[in-house]
XYZ file of C-alpha atoms in Angstrom:
708
model
C 6.578 -1.873 23.763
C 5.550 1.795 23.289
C 7.570 4.417 21.420
C 6.097 7.903 20.800
C 6.819 10.076 17.774
C 7.728 12.819 20.263
C 8.314 12.857 24.009
C 5.720 15.663 24.249
C 2.024 15.425 23.375
C 0.179 18.420 21.835
C -2.339 19.967 24.221
C -4.859 20.454 21.407
C -5.335 20.129 17.650
C -3.974 23.620 16.932
C -0.674 22.761 18.643
C -0.452 19.519 16.677
C -0.932 21.460 13.430
C 1.772 23.977 14.376
C 4.231 21.220 15.269
C 3.854 19.356 11.917
C 4.850 16.184 13.801
C 2.414 13.239 13.555
C 1.033 12.418 16.990
C 1.105 8.744 17.883
C 3.017 5.783 19.235
C 4.640 2.717 17.730
C 3.720 -0.584 19.363
C 6.113 -3.542 19.337
C 4.034 -6.323 20.943
C 6.931 -8.782 21.315
C 9.679 -6.404 22.383
C 11.827 -7.858 25.184
C 10.684 -6.903 28.666
C 13.122 -4.643 30.522
C 14.911 -6.438 33.363
C 13.232 -5.899 36.744
C 15.010 -3.897 39.379
C 17.042 -6.233 41.538
C 15.462 -6.890 44.935
C 17.654 -9.835 45.947
C 19.486 -7.951 48.694
C 16.234 -6.509 50.029
C 14.490 -9.896 49.927
C 17.403 -11.506 51.770
C 17.009 -8.966 54.574
C 13.322 -9.760 55.110
C 11.927 -12.321 57.555
C 10.544 -15.334 55.650
C 6.966 -14.589 56.718
C 7.129 -10.984 55.477
C 8.687 -12.028 52.174
C 6.002 -14.669 51.639
C 3.315 -12.082 52.406
C 4.719 -9.618 49.870
C 5.078 -12.236 47.133
C 1.559 -13.544 47.704
C 0.205 -10.067 46.932
C 1.416 -10.220 43.319
C -1.140 -11.331 40.748
C -0.461 -14.807 39.378
C -2.876 -14.627 36.425
C -4.398 -11.843 34.347
C -7.791 -12.139 36.063
C -6.257 -11.016 39.370
C -5.045 -7.642 38.021
C -7.104 -4.697 39.334
C -8.962 -2.823 36.598
C -10.578 0.591 36.475
C -14.322 0.492 37.093
C -14.878 3.288 34.552
C -12.657 2.576 31.514
C -11.481 -0.990 32.333
C -7.799 -0.004 32.111
C -5.301 -2.093 34.078
C -3.354 -0.887 37.094
C 0.320 -0.039 36.559
C 3.275 1.981 37.774
C 1.858 5.106 36.098
C -1.133 5.073 38.483
C -1.156 7.072 41.715
C -2.058 4.896 44.696
C -2.123 4.644 48.455
C -2.977 1.816 50.823
C -6.713 2.092 50.041
C -7.216 3.596 46.588
C -5.611 3.897 43.172
C -6.266 6.494 40.472
C -6.534 5.284 36.882
C -3.775 6.746 34.682
C -6.147 6.867 31.702
C -9.343 8.443 33.073
C -8.342 9.476 36.657
C -11.176 7.411 38.163
C -10.580 6.572 41.846
C -10.770 2.819 42.470
C -10.572 0.695 45.592
C -7.247 -1.096 45.933
C -7.438 -4.802 46.865
C -6.449 -5.305 50.490
C -3.704 -7.774 49.559
C -1.601 -4.817 48.359
C -1.838 -2.843 51.618
C 1.228 -4.429 53.314
C 3.305 -3.688 50.209
C 2.388 0.009 50.144
C 3.050 0.371 53.879
C 6.422 -1.398 53.625
C 9.756 0.173 52.546
C 9.748 1.376 48.896
C 11.938 -1.546 47.779
C 9.083 -3.937 48.558
C 7.029 -2.490 45.710
C 9.392 -4.045 43.149
C 8.319 -7.518 44.260
C 4.886 -6.879 42.683
C 5.236 -6.299 38.894
C 1.777 -4.827 38.297
C 2.429 -2.055 40.840
C 6.061 -1.251 40.074
C 6.524 -1.717 36.315
C 5.218 0.180 33.313
C 5.382 -3.086 31.316
C 4.499 -6.471 32.780
C 3.427 -9.924 31.555
C 1.057 -12.341 33.257
C -0.287 -15.718 32.125
C -3.960 -16.063 31.296
C -5.458 -18.848 33.352
C -5.941 -22.094 31.423
C -8.592 -24.513 32.629
C -7.036 -27.471 30.798
C -3.558 -28.280 29.531
C -3.323 -26.952 25.953
C -2.543 -29.330 23.088
C 0.976 -29.130 21.635
C 1.817 -26.709 18.852
C 1.507 -28.178 15.355
C 4.083 -27.514 12.645
C 2.838 -28.217 9.120
C 5.019 -28.026 6.014
C 3.443 -27.499 2.583
C 6.044 -28.259 -0.103
C 5.597 -27.514 -3.803
C 6.334 -30.825 -5.556
C 6.797 -28.972 -8.865
C 10.129 -27.554 -7.736
C 13.358 -28.475 -9.493
C 16.142 -30.441 -7.824
C 17.909 -27.416 -6.228
C 14.573 -26.276 -4.793
C 13.768 -29.704 -3.348
C 17.264 -29.987 -1.882
C 16.857 -26.580 -0.241
C 13.380 -27.544 1.012
C 14.665 -30.755 2.616
C 17.507 -28.856 4.268
C 15.094 -26.207 5.567
C 12.690 -28.828 6.945
C 15.545 -30.645 8.649
C 16.722 -27.407 10.294
C 13.153 -26.647 11.349
C 12.583 -30.086 12.874
C 15.814 -29.877 14.842
C 14.672 -26.585 16.390
C 11.164 -27.768 17.350
C 12.054 -31.069 19.001
C 10.073 -31.659 22.160
C 6.372 -31.165 22.752
C 5.380 -30.587 19.115
C 3.506 -32.435 16.386
C 4.357 -32.391 12.700
C 2.427 -32.822 9.471
C 3.940 -32.690 5.981
C 2.110 -32.270 2.682
C 3.370 -32.020 -0.863
C 1.194 -30.529 -3.552
C 1.081 -30.476 -7.340
C -2.023 -31.736 -9.196
C -2.767 -33.765 -6.043
C -2.165 -33.167 -2.370
C -0.005 -35.860 -0.788
C 0.259 -36.338 2.964
C 3.200 -38.179 4.487
C 2.027 -40.757 7.021
C 5.275 -40.935 8.947
C 4.246 -43.800 11.196
C 3.248 -46.182 8.426
C 5.835 -44.717 6.022
C 3.248 -44.432 3.256
C 1.849 -41.607 1.156
C -1.826 -40.661 1.246
C -3.170 -38.805 -1.794
C -6.340 -36.882 -2.409
C -7.435 -34.861 -5.396
C -8.443 -31.188 -5.377
C -11.241 -32.167 -7.772
C -12.953 -34.376 -5.164
C -14.770 -31.951 -2.812
C -16.213 -34.785 -0.709
C -12.768 -35.868 0.465
C -11.587 -34.070 3.600
C -7.898 -33.999 4.477
C -8.626 -34.584 8.161
C -10.336 -37.879 7.194
C -7.474 -38.979 4.963
C -4.905 -38.101 7.600
C -6.466 -37.889 11.102
C -4.582 -35.655 13.559
C -3.841 -38.605 15.865
C -1.569 -39.993 13.124
C 0.647 -36.929 13.043
C 4.205 -37.531 14.111
C 5.706 -36.161 17.313
C 9.240 -34.780 17.115
C 11.333 -36.430 19.797
C 14.873 -37.081 18.542
C 17.293 -36.935 15.604
C 16.184 -40.374 14.400
C 12.668 -39.159 13.681
C 14.034 -36.089 11.904
C 16.181 -38.261 9.622
C 13.173 -40.465 8.911
C 11.111 -37.504 7.752
C 13.870 -36.130 5.508
C 14.517 -39.544 3.941
C 10.815 -39.903 3.116
C 10.907 -36.557 1.340
C 13.915 -37.713 -0.689
C 12.172 -40.926 -1.732
C 9.060 -39.067 -2.772
C 11.045 -36.734 -4.994
C 12.906 -39.565 -6.727
C 9.795 -41.700 -7.166
C 7.293 -39.172 -8.400
C 9.412 -36.782 -10.443
C 11.932 -38.880 -12.294
C 10.060 -38.191 -15.534
C 7.906 -35.097 -15.855
C 6.633 -33.918 -19.223
C 3.133 -32.497 -18.645
C 2.604 -28.812 -17.748
C 2.847 -28.255 -14.017
C -0.274 -27.936 -11.902
C -0.044 -26.326 -8.490
C -2.877 -26.880 -5.992
C -1.510 -24.677 -3.205
C -4.972 -23.426 -2.249
C -6.193 -26.981 -1.718
C -3.175 -27.721 0.487
C -3.818 -24.549 2.529
C -7.468 -25.512 3.008
C -6.447 -29.058 3.993
C -4.025 -27.728 6.612
C -6.687 -25.435 8.091
C -9.221 -28.286 8.126
C -6.786 -30.487 10.054
C -6.000 -27.698 12.544
C -9.702 -27.076 13.142
C -10.532 -30.783 13.482
C -7.706 -31.292 15.980
C -8.935 -28.266 18.005
C -5.398 -26.936 18.304
C -4.582 -23.760 20.194
C -1.620 -22.797 17.982
C 0.016 -23.908 14.745
C 2.816 -22.794 12.421
C 2.403 -23.580 8.717
C 5.424 -23.181 6.428
C 4.714 -22.942 2.695
C 7.681 -23.658 0.404
C 6.449 -22.586 -3.038
C 8.146 -22.867 -6.436
C 5.273 -22.191 -8.845
C 2.193 -20.017 -9.119
C -1.040 -21.648 -7.830
C -3.030 -22.529 -10.953
C -5.190 -25.516 -10.007
C -8.018 -26.203 -7.565
C -8.957 -23.820 -4.748
C -7.116 -20.514 -4.878
C -6.024 -20.893 -8.505
C -4.851 -17.528 -9.850
C -6.760 -16.734 -13.022
C -5.047 -14.252 -15.322
C -6.945 -12.245 -17.919
C -6.885 -13.750 -21.410
C -5.532 -10.430 -22.692
C -3.344 -9.135 -19.865
C -2.962 -5.398 -19.497
C 0.429 -3.734 -19.055
C 1.684 -3.602 -15.468
C -0.088 -0.860 -13.522
C 2.765 1.158 -12.028
C 0.418 3.770 -10.563
C -1.155 1.474 -7.963
C 0.123 -1.290 -5.670
C -0.358 -4.808 -7.081
C -3.851 -6.119 -6.318
C -4.807 -9.758 -5.548
C -6.405 -11.664 -8.420
C -8.272 -13.912 -5.974
C -9.667 -13.376 -2.475
C -9.082 -17.002 -1.503
C -5.815 -16.356 0.342
C -7.210 -13.302 2.137
C -10.150 -15.384 3.386
C -7.787 -18.216 4.314
C -5.650 -15.711 6.251
C -8.668 -14.539 8.264
C -9.640 -18.139 9.005
C -6.062 -18.950 10.000
C -5.980 -15.934 12.332
C -9.120 -17.122 14.118
C -7.803 -20.709 14.351
C -4.418 -19.648 15.748
C -2.504 -20.746 12.633
C 0.435 -18.651 11.394
C 1.507 -19.079 7.748
C 5.083 -18.333 6.673
C 5.400 -18.295 2.877
C 8.769 -18.819 1.160
C 8.775 -18.359 -2.615
C 11.623 -19.405 -4.897
C 10.443 -19.298 -8.482
C 12.022 -18.534 -11.816
C 8.658 -17.314 -13.134
C 6.146 -14.752 -11.778
C 3.864 -16.101 -9.041
C 1.690 -13.025 -8.371
C 2.907 -12.403 -4.840
C 0.136 -9.852 -4.217
C -2.437 -12.670 -4.306
C -0.520 -14.844 -1.819
C 0.597 -12.052 0.526
C -2.663 -11.725 2.541
C -2.299 -15.339 3.719
C 0.968 -14.501 5.485
C 0.091 -10.942 6.497
C -3.297 -11.581 8.120
C -2.192 -14.794 9.834
C 0.844 -12.977 11.285
C 3.556 -14.794 9.334
C 6.264 -13.703 6.936
C 6.467 -13.767 3.164
C 9.985 -14.058 1.769
C 10.834 -14.198 -1.936
C 14.169 -15.461 -3.243
C 15.079 -13.995 -6.601
C 18.444 -15.685 -7.104
C 18.524 -19.084 -5.443
C 17.538 -20.480 -2.070
C 20.905 -20.317 -0.274
C 19.474 -18.587 2.798
C 16.175 -20.510 2.917
C 17.182 -22.896 5.700
C 18.730 -20.058 7.746
C 15.571 -17.961 7.373
C 13.291 -20.857 8.351
C 15.403 -21.614 11.419
C 15.465 -17.927 12.418
C 11.722 -17.463 11.951
C 10.784 -20.554 13.959
C 13.037 -19.493 16.825
C 11.709 -15.936 16.898
C 8.965 -15.262 19.459
C 5.518 -15.612 17.918
C 1.952 -14.941 19.031
C -1.300 -16.160 17.489
C -4.923 -15.369 18.389
C -3.739 -11.897 19.421
C -6.102 -9.195 20.700
C -4.900 -5.586 21.040
C -6.675 -2.817 22.944
C -5.365 0.762 23.069
C -6.750 3.068 25.760
C -5.840 6.755 25.861
C -6.598 9.909 27.783
C -9.576 11.791 26.362
C -7.353 14.514 24.860
C -5.676 12.086 22.400
C -8.264 9.616 21.045
C -7.079 6.916 18.640
C -7.492 8.002 15.012
C -6.145 4.917 13.225
C -4.044 1.782 13.651
C -1.639 0.702 10.898
C 0.348 -2.480 10.554
C 0.861 -5.740 8.766
C -2.290 -7.854 9.093
C -3.962 -5.899 11.919
C -7.732 -5.497 11.594
C -10.664 -4.452 13.763
C -12.739 -7.079 15.499
C -16.176 -7.344 13.884
C -17.993 -7.343 17.234
C -15.852 -5.000 19.372
C -14.473 -2.150 17.197
C -12.094 -0.976 19.957
C -10.297 -4.335 19.818
C -7.859 -5.189 17.036
C -6.999 -8.728 15.999
C -3.485 -9.620 14.995
C -0.921 -12.362 15.118
C 2.730 -11.375 14.976
C 6.282 -12.650 15.219
C 9.736 -11.406 16.158
C 11.022 -8.665 18.447
C 10.898 -6.149 15.575
C 7.251 -6.566 14.511
C 5.803 -3.034 14.807
C 2.378 -1.381 14.576
C 1.657 2.344 14.319
C -1.131 3.965 16.358
C -2.061 7.487 15.275
C -3.768 9.896 17.684
C -6.004 12.852 16.920
C -5.482 15.694 19.375
C -8.768 17.079 20.707
C -9.949 20.535 19.689
C -10.069 21.802 23.273
C -7.173 21.780 25.717
C -7.633 19.736 28.907
C -8.068 21.549 32.254
C -5.019 23.450 33.492
C -4.364 20.914 36.254
C -3.995 18.087 33.689
C -0.338 18.047 32.684
C 0.027 14.541 31.255
C -1.692 12.315 28.701
C -1.519 8.552 29.168
C -1.561 5.603 26.783
C -2.143 1.984 27.736
C -1.725 -0.992 25.424
C -3.081 -4.373 26.500
C -2.061 -7.267 24.269
C -3.266 -10.814 24.846
C -2.383 -13.828 22.745
C -1.046 -17.365 22.577
C 2.752 -17.300 22.773
C 4.580 -20.009 20.810
C 8.028 -21.272 21.739
C 9.633 -24.197 19.841
C 9.498 -27.455 21.763
C 7.124 -26.120 24.452
C 3.382 -26.027 24.971
C 1.692 -22.816 23.803
C 0.753 -20.403 26.578
C -1.809 -17.612 26.649
C -0.238 -14.420 28.039
C -1.362 -10.839 28.720
C 1.105 -7.940 28.260
C 0.248 -4.495 29.611
C 2.177 -1.257 29.256
C 1.108 2.182 30.459
C 3.057 5.360 29.709
C 2.393 9.011 30.501
C 3.668 11.860 28.331
C 3.858 15.558 29.206
C 1.427 17.877 27.427
C 2.710 21.050 25.791
C 1.279 24.063 24.025
C 4.431 24.645 21.963
C 4.931 23.129 18.527
C 8.626 23.979 18.748
C 9.031 21.867 21.904
C 7.381 18.901 20.165
C 9.831 19.204 17.256
C 12.834 19.474 19.575
C 11.899 16.262 21.402
C 10.817 14.315 18.319
C 12.015 10.830 17.327
C 13.042 10.898 13.652
C 12.878 7.124 13.085
C 9.477 6.853 14.785
C 8.152 9.730 12.655
C 9.440 8.112 9.451
C 7.795 4.810 10.431
C 4.449 6.506 11.098
C 4.625 8.359 7.766
C 5.578 5.151 5.967
C 2.418 3.421 7.206
C 0.313 6.443 6.264
C 1.868 6.420 2.783
C 1.085 2.705 2.364
C -2.556 3.382 3.294
C -2.673 6.308 0.848
C -1.226 4.166 -1.957
C -3.932 1.544 -1.339
C -6.755 4.084 -1.220
C -5.560 6.388 -4.019
C -2.291 5.726 -5.854
C 1.459 5.418 -5.452
C 1.799 8.950 -6.804
C -0.525 10.203 -4.055
C 1.678 8.441 -1.480
C 4.764 10.218 -2.843
C 2.890 13.519 -2.704
C 1.862 12.877 0.908
C 5.507 12.416 1.915
C 6.665 15.452 -0.100
C 3.895 17.713 1.231
C 4.504 16.642 4.824
C 8.206 17.496 4.568
C 7.389 20.866 2.974
C 4.975 21.588 5.835
C 7.684 20.642 8.361
C 10.106 23.091 6.721
C 7.389 25.758 6.772
C 6.541 25.203 10.451
C 10.227 25.075 11.408
C 11.089 28.249 9.472
C 13.390 30.629 11.310
C 11.676 33.644 12.796
C 13.181 37.125 12.668
C 12.894 37.508 16.428
C 15.039 34.434 17.014
C 18.163 36.366 16.011
C 18.635 34.335 12.810
C 18.032 35.266 9.222
C 14.321 34.527 8.756
C 13.234 32.011 6.145
C 13.148 28.313 5.273
C 15.904 26.206 6.803
C 16.316 23.013 4.786
C 18.970 21.770 7.224
C 16.656 22.052 10.273
C 19.586 23.475 12.244
C 17.403 24.392 15.237
C 16.021 20.845 15.494
C 18.849 18.275 15.629
C 16.382 15.486 16.428
C 14.667 16.047 13.067
C 17.764 16.409 10.882
C 17.750 12.743 9.688
C 14.112 13.034 8.558
C 14.617 14.626 5.086
C 16.954 11.829 3.997
C 14.580 9.168 5.372
C 11.673 10.689 3.432
C 13.830 10.912 0.309
C 14.811 7.254 0.760
C 11.173 6.188 1.053
C 10.234 8.078 -2.115
C 13.149 6.478 -4.003
C 12.357 2.970 -2.696
C 10.803 0.208 -4.809
C 7.511 0.781 -2.972
C 6.989 4.405 -3.989
C 9.394 5.254 -6.809
C 8.108 6.599 -10.097
C 10.226 4.277 -12.265
C 8.800 0.838 -13.249
C 9.132 -1.901 -10.603
C 8.448 -5.629 -10.926
C 5.034 -6.240 -9.242
C 6.222 -9.357 -7.386
C 9.252 -7.495 -6.004
C 7.074 -4.591 -4.886
C 4.536 -6.861 -3.150
C 7.230 -8.964 -1.441
C 9.111 -5.875 -0.253
C 5.945 -4.450 1.267
C 5.397 -7.639 3.292
C 8.838 -7.210 4.858
C 8.925 -3.435 5.345
C 5.459 -3.172 6.929
C 6.683 -5.311 9.807
C 10.002 -3.588 10.568
C 11.085 -1.702 13.664
C 11.965 2.004 13.198
C 15.724 1.353 13.111
C 15.467 -1.454 10.552
C 13.037 0.535 8.397
C 15.417 3.502 8.498
C 18.292 1.273 7.317
C 16.103 -0.140 4.542
C 14.894 3.287 3.361
C 18.196 5.144 3.711
C 21.096 2.675 4.079
C 23.923 3.391 6.505
C 27.330 4.018 4.934
C 30.486 3.643 7.043
C 34.108 4.161 6.038
C 37.291 2.551 7.374
C 40.794 3.973 7.499
C 42.083 0.396 7.355
C 40.877 -3.099 8.219
C 40.927 -2.369 11.947
C 39.962 1.309 12.278
C 36.436 2.626 11.640
C 35.433 6.227 10.998
C 32.833 7.271 13.589
C 30.699 9.346 11.207
C 28.145 7.980 8.741
C 28.422 9.263 5.173
C 25.725 10.521 2.787
C 24.791 8.067 0.039
C 26.490 9.862 -2.827
C 29.480 9.120 -5.036
C 30.839 12.585 -4.223
C 30.858 11.795 -0.478
C 32.670 8.511 -1.124
C 35.276 10.242 -3.272
C 35.803 13.170 -0.898
C 36.151 10.837 2.077
C 39.265 9.277 0.590
C 39.140 6.199 2.824
C 39.982 2.837 1.229
C 37.162 0.615 2.557
C 33.423 1.203 2.924
C 30.596 -0.840 4.433
C 27.016 -0.179 3.357
C 24.134 -1.615 5.421
C 20.893 -1.621 3.407
C 18.998 -4.051 5.702
C 18.563 -6.826 3.112
C 22.031 -6.259 1.616
C 25.379 -5.607 3.279
C 28.126 -4.522 0.873
C 31.848 -4.173 1.636
C 33.466 -1.970 -1.006
C 37.185 -1.500 -1.708
C 37.861 1.796 -3.496
C 40.511 2.033 -6.220
C 42.578 4.082 -3.790
C 42.881 1.044 -1.492
C 46.409 0.283 -0.481
C 47.919 -2.907 -1.847
C 48.680 -4.135 1.671
C 44.975 -4.276 2.620
C 43.866 -7.905 2.564
C 40.980 -8.701 0.199
C 38.491 -9.957 1.190
C 38.773 -8.723 4.787
C 39.682 -11.414 7.355
C 37.062 -12.516 9.870
C 39.142 -11.029 12.700
C 39.036 -7.513 11.210
C 36.901 -4.663 12.533
C 35.238 -4.497 9.111
C 33.872 -8.032 9.485
C 32.889 -7.444 13.101
C 30.824 -4.432 12.043
C 29.242 -6.551 9.320
C 28.351 -9.168 11.938
C 26.684 -6.517 14.092
C 24.663 -5.331 11.087
C 23.244 -8.748 10.162
C 22.494 -9.900 13.709
C 18.802 -10.488 14.527
C 17.529 -9.521 11.076
C 14.133 -11.040 10.148
C 15.678 -12.149 6.831
C 19.267 -13.180 6.208
C 20.936 -10.269 4.359
C 22.894 -10.844 1.180
C 26.558 -10.081 1.906
C 28.739 -8.893 -0.989
C 32.439 -7.965 -1.051
C 33.588 -6.087 -4.148
C 36.284 -3.851 -5.591
C 35.729 -0.645 -7.501
C 35.911 -1.191 -11.252
C 34.703 -4.815 -11.139
C 31.234 -6.028 -12.230
C 30.182 -6.539 -8.609
C 30.638 -2.875 -7.703
C 27.139 -2.251 -9.103
C 25.817 -3.624 -5.790
C 27.478 -0.745 -3.987
C 26.755 2.003 -6.503
C 23.064 1.071 -6.789
C 22.565 2.191 -3.171
C 24.079 5.658 -3.664
C 20.584 7.090 -3.991
C 21.559 10.742 -3.560
C 22.979 10.626 -7.090
C 20.449 11.241 -9.902
C 19.504 8.257 -12.063
C 20.585 8.826 -15.691
C 17.569 9.141 -17.965
C 15.094 8.642 -15.086
C 12.635 10.925 -13.339
C 14.382 10.526 -9.977
C 16.092 13.656 -8.679
C 19.314 13.968 -6.779
C 18.923 14.594 -3.068
C 20.002 18.230 -3.391
C 17.421 18.852 -6.132
C 14.753 17.130 -4.026
C 15.493 19.286 -0.974
C 15.473 22.406 -3.126
C 12.041 21.456 -4.446
C 10.731 20.889 -0.914
C 12.224 24.193 0.265
C 10.602 26.032 -2.667
C 7.216 24.551 -1.751
C 7.736 25.548 1.894
C 8.720 29.065 0.820
C 5.466 29.328 -1.110
C 3.549 28.313 2.015
C 5.487 30.891 4.047
C 4.738 33.719 1.621
C 1.075 32.717 1.488
C 0.833 32.787 5.294
C 2.336 36.300 5.390
C -0.341 37.575 3.008
C -3.026 36.166 5.278
């Protein structure tokens, strides 16, 4: 769950400055727990009474976990302990150990692994529930203004979703246009209410006890057939301008969730048009200004931000899927998904992957009503927390509220090294993350769970050591979140400058010294720091991305891309910022080295087949030098296709897969990702020119420091 930007922590602020490496950790709340050490053989060797005694010592709920009396941190494997006391890993406070643990600590060391809270750095425990929680609700909000392909894709997606949530779940379906229509699945009738009638509450029109429970394929078919009838009946003849009351449908869904007093809910919005009627209608200026390319797109209404906050507090997660042939102002809708912990996905060329994405998202792990607390040693206090939809609790500033989904959902926690070094006998700094929320699993009752992880990292007074043990992908992820915050506060240009200046400072701090036996000066290749060598290309990729590039970008594309990238793990973000390029000697033999993203590298390589993984796109490219005996497209049994399968596995969105030959119209997919080449007639530099500019800036810093 925790991943530091470097395996070493700076002993003070001066060391952090000299290292040029951001100090912090990435938090992945839903990362899979590591498998426990096997104790089966040891348990089999124990007398039944002893085994029962050891197992009874383990905490069964979160309230039974020992906590520090000073800082309230939880016990963990990073804590020193004996049969009577344990020392807090965060503040070193000595605490009394509950007597139930004494037999474990006096037994052979293998016995400790029977008790997770004593033997593991990361452990999960259920939070005690007084009553059985109500089932999870799944609500579908479907835009009735969509054309026939959209409605067909929506029905297919809903069918896939219902098949995956069969069991202990309840379902509600609404369609919206100028009215909001609720499907009463038991009576097989439609219930309408108008956005213009504020006295009419959706929970009165459609009480929660009339929602349908998913139990078998027959009920799924019944729901899908009702959707088909509604489409044919209501939209056979449409001539008036479309009206879209999405905001009213969102409010109705939240009203029903609140009235039913649900613990958890998933709401899936399938949108085809911009909301322009009722609550949450997006009002454009009568004389629209040209697109502002200097700042991220801003919401035109706060309705969806406020709805997202309400959804977060009610335990409702909104996933928004947009397939529209016209602009929908994604920036206004995005806060609904981001703050509630859901995803926003925009389809620019059809809805082919809609059903696959819906199925994947519903089967990913998800948590609502999440509370995050980060505790640290006094030498590295928390400076800021970045992430998609995370915000401070209004009553307890040290607690952050968030809902999240998927194993890859990642937050960034930045530390600020203290001015003074800790005492000489303090050699480690510790970080503990406690995350509590309601875990949702399709077909099962929601369960409140606490996850705790505690890690200790060695302190160092050497900036060079921090650079040598740095994590390039973690650093790029931290800088990405800082750049997003800078773009929001200042401008996109300021975000680009932040990334450029940071890289120049890294080159300056990593400059070769004369006493090291090398030629002194700026080293743009970072030859002494192999761990940092991927960083320049990652920074270059971020600057050239649709989020930060200087060239004009469609506002909806920029806002939708941000929703996806802000939630990615370091490896996926690295692939999105600087795609991976592999070459193949033939269909069954892969070159082990990744290639730079340049046409020169492709040409010099001389191999006939290439595979480019850009996270949301996977392109297989046949060069003109390909032998005639190489089958096109590659067969499923080939190594090329197996590598493609590995690339697309477990992605939060289904990547677009393209196979093309050089010299055909489709080869633009491949060439558009060769970002190290300069763009003709654009302000974007080639990678070599970019690195030269960074090195020149670093050289200026070096000369200035010599004068001082």
